[in-house]
Tab-separated table of C-alpha atoms in Angstrom:
chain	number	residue	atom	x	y	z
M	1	UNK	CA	-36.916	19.052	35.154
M	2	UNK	CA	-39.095	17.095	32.572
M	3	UNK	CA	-37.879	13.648	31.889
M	4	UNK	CA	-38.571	10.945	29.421
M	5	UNK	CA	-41.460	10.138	30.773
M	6	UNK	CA	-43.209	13.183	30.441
M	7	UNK	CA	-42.199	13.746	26.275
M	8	UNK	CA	-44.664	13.168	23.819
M	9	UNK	CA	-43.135	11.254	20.459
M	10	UNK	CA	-44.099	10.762	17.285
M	11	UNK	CA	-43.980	7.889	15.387
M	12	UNK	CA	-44.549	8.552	11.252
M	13	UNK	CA	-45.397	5.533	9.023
M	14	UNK	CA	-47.589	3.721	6.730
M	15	UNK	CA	-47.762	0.764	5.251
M	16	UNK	CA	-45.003	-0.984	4.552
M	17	UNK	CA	-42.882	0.078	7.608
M	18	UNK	CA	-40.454	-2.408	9.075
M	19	UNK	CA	-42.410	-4.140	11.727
M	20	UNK	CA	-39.114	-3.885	13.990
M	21	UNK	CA	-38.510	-0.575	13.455
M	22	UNK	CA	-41.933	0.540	14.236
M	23	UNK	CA	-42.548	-1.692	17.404
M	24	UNK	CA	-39.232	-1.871	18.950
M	25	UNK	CA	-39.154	2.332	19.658
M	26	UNK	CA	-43.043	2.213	20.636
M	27	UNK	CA	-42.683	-0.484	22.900
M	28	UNK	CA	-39.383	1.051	24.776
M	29	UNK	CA	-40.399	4.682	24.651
M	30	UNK	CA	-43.857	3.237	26.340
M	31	UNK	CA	-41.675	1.065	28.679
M	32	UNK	CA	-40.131	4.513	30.150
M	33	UNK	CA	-43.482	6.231	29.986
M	34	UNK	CA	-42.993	8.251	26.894
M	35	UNK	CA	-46.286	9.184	25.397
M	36	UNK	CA	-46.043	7.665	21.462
M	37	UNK	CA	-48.309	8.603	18.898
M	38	UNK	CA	-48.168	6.271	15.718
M	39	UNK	CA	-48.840	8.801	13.011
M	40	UNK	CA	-50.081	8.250	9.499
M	41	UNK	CA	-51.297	9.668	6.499
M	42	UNK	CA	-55.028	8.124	6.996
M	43	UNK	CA	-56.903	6.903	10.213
M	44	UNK	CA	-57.198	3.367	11.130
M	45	UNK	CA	-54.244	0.690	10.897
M	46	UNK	CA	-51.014	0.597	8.852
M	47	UNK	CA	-49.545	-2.824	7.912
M	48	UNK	CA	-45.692	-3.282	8.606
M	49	UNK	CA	-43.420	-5.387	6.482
M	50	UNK	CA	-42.057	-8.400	8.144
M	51	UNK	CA	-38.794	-9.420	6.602
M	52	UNK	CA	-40.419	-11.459	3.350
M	53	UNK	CA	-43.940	-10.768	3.974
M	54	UNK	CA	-46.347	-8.586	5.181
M	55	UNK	CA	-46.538	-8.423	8.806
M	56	UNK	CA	-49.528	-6.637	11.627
M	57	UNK	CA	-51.687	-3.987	11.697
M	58	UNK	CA	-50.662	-1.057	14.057
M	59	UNK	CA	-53.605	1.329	14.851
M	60	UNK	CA	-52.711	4.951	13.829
M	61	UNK	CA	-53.278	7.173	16.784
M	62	UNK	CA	-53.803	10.419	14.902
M	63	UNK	CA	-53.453	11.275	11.349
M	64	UNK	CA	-50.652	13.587	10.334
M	65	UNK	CA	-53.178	16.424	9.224
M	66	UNK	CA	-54.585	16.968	13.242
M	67	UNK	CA	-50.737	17.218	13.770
M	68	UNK	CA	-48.477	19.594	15.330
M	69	UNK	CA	-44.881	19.767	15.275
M	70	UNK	CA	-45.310	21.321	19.045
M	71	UNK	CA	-46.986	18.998	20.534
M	72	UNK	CA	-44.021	16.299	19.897
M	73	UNK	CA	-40.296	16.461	22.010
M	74	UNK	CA	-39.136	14.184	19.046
M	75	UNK	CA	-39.431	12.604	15.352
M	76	UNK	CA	-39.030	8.649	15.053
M	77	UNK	CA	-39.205	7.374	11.180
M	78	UNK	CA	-38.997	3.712	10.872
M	79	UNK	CA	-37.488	2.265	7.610
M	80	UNK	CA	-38.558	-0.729	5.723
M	81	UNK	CA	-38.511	-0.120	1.646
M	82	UNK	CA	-41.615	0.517	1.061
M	83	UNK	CA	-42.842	3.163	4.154
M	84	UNK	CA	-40.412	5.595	3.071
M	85	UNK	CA	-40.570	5.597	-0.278
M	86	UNK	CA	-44.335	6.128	0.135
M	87	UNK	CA	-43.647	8.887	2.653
M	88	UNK	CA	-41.324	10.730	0.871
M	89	UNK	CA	-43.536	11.970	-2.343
M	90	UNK	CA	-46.203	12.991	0.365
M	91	UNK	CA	-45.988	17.025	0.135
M	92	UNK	CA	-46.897	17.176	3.850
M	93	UNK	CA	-45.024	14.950	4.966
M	94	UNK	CA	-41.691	16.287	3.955
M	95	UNK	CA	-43.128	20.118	5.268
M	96	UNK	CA	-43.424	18.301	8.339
M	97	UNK	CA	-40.272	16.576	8.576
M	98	UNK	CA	-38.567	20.091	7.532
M	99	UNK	CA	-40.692	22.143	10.123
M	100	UNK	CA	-40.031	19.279	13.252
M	101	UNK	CA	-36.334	19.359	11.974
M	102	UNK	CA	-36.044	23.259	12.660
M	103	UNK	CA	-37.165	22.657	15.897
M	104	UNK	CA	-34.033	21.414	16.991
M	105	UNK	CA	-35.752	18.543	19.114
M	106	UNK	CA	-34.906	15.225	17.811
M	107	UNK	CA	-35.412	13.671	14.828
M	108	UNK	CA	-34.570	9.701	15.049
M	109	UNK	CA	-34.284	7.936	10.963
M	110	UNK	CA	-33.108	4.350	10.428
M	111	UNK	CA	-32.447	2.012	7.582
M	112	UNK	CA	-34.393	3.540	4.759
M	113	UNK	CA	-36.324	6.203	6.571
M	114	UNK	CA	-33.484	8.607	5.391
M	115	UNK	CA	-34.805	8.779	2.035
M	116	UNK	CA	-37.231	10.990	3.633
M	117	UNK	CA	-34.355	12.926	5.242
M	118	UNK	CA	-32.923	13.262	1.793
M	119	UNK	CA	-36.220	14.298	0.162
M	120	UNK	CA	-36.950	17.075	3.148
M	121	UNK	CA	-33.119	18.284	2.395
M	122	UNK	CA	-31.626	17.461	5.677
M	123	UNK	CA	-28.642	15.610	5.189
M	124	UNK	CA	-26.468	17.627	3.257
M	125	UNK	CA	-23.043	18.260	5.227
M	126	UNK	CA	-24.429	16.561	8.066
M	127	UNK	CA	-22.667	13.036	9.336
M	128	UNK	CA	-25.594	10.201	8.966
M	129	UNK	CA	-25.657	6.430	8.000
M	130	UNK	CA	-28.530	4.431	6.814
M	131	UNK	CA	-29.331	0.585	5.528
M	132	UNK	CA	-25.749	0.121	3.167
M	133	UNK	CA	-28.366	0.190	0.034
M	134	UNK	CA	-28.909	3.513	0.255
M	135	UNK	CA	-25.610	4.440	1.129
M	136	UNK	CA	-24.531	6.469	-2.310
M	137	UNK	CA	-28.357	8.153	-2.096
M	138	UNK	CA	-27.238	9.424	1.066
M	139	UNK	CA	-23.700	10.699	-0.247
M	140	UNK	CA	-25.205	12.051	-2.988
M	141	UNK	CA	-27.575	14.347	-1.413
M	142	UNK	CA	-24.430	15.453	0.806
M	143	UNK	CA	-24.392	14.016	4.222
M	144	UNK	CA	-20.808	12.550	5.368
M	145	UNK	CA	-21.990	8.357	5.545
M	146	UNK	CA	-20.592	6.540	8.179
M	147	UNK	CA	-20.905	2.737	8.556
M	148	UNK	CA	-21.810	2.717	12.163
M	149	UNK	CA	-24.297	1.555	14.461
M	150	UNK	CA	-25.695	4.717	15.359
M	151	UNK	CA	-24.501	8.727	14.032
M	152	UNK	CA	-25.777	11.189	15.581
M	153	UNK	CA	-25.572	15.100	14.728
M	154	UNK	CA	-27.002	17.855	16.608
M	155	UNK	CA	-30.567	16.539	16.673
M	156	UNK	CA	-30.576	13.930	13.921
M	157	UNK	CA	-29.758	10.468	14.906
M	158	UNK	CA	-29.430	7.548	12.255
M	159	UNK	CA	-28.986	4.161	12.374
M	160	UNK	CA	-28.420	1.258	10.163
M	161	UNK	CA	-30.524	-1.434	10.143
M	162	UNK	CA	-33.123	-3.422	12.559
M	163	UNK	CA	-30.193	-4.788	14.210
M	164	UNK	CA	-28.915	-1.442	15.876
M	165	UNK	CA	-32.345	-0.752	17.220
M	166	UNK	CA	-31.783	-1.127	20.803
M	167	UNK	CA	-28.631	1.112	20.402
M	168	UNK	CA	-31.022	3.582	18.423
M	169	UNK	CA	-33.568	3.016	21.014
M	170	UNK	CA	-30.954	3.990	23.613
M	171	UNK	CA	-29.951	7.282	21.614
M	172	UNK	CA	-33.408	8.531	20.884
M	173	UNK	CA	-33.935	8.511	24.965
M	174	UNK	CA	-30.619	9.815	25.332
M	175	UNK	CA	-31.612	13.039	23.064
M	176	UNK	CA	-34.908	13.410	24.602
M	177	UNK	CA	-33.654	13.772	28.070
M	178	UNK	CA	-31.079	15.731	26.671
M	179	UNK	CA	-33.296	17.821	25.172
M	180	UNK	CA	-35.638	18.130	27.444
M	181	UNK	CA	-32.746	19.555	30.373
M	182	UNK	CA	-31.631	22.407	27.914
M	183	UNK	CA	-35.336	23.494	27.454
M	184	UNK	CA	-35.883	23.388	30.938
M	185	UNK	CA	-32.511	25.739	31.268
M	186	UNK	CA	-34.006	27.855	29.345
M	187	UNK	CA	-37.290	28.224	30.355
């Protein structure tokens, strides 16, 4: 049965990403030996946002173009305000966060990085929460907002803020594992 360590994740981002929410996964999916990809828009490094300033460089791995929603077991988006909102008017991007949603394998969004599940129409009558500023966004486009550390439905698992990250973290695993038993079931 394939575990953890033998998924392959994706990590989507570009500048602007909150440094947390970008290292935190990739260094604890790594930690269980998860293969992570940090994904971007164009090759070479994207800069994260640090709580009040800009923070480091994280080398992109492969550049969303050379990638496949099949070679991935799961979907992390990071939030910070600025990542997201870049993201989301990206054509491709939201294609790809539609196509990897269909899937069925799971798709991990926190703080802001919903925006892009709003954009890719993916929240509507599905439970979620998000950072508390985007809260009504959320509602608006139809997902049931909860205030809680971590929502998860079906395959889409939200969280909060950079504060619920190792419960996030911890759920993202969770789902891969998960996810990876029922496709061995049915192989």
């Amino acid at each position: 049965m394939p575990t953890i360590g033998q998924s392959k994740i994706m990590i989507l981002a570009t500048d602007g990403f909150e440094q947390s929410e970008l290292e935190v996964p990739l260094k604890k999916l790594k930690e269980v030996g998860a293969t992570v990809d940090v994904v971007s828009l164009e090759a070479g490094e994207i800069t994260g946002w640090d709580k009040d300033d800009w923070g480091k460089a994280v080398a992109v791995d492969k550049v969303l173009g050379d990638a496949s929603v099949s070679d991935y077991d799961a979907l992390v988006l990071p939030g910070g305000q600025i990542n997201p909102d870049l993201l989301r008017v990206e054509e491709n991007v939201v294609s790809f966060v539609q196509a990897f949603e269909k899937t069925g394998k799971p798709l991990a969004a926190i703080c802001h990085a919903p925006w892009l599940l709003i954009e890719a129409g993916l929240v509507k009558g599905r439970k979620a929460t998000s950072y508390k500023s985007i809260k009504t966004d959320m509602i608006n486009a139809g997902a049931k907002w909860e205030d809680s550390t971590i929502v998860r439905d079906g395959n889409l698992i939200t969280a909060r803020n950079p504060g619920d990250l190792d419960a996030f973290c911890a759920a993202l695993i969770e789902a891969v594992e998960g996810g990876s038993a029922q496709r061995s079931a049915a192989e």
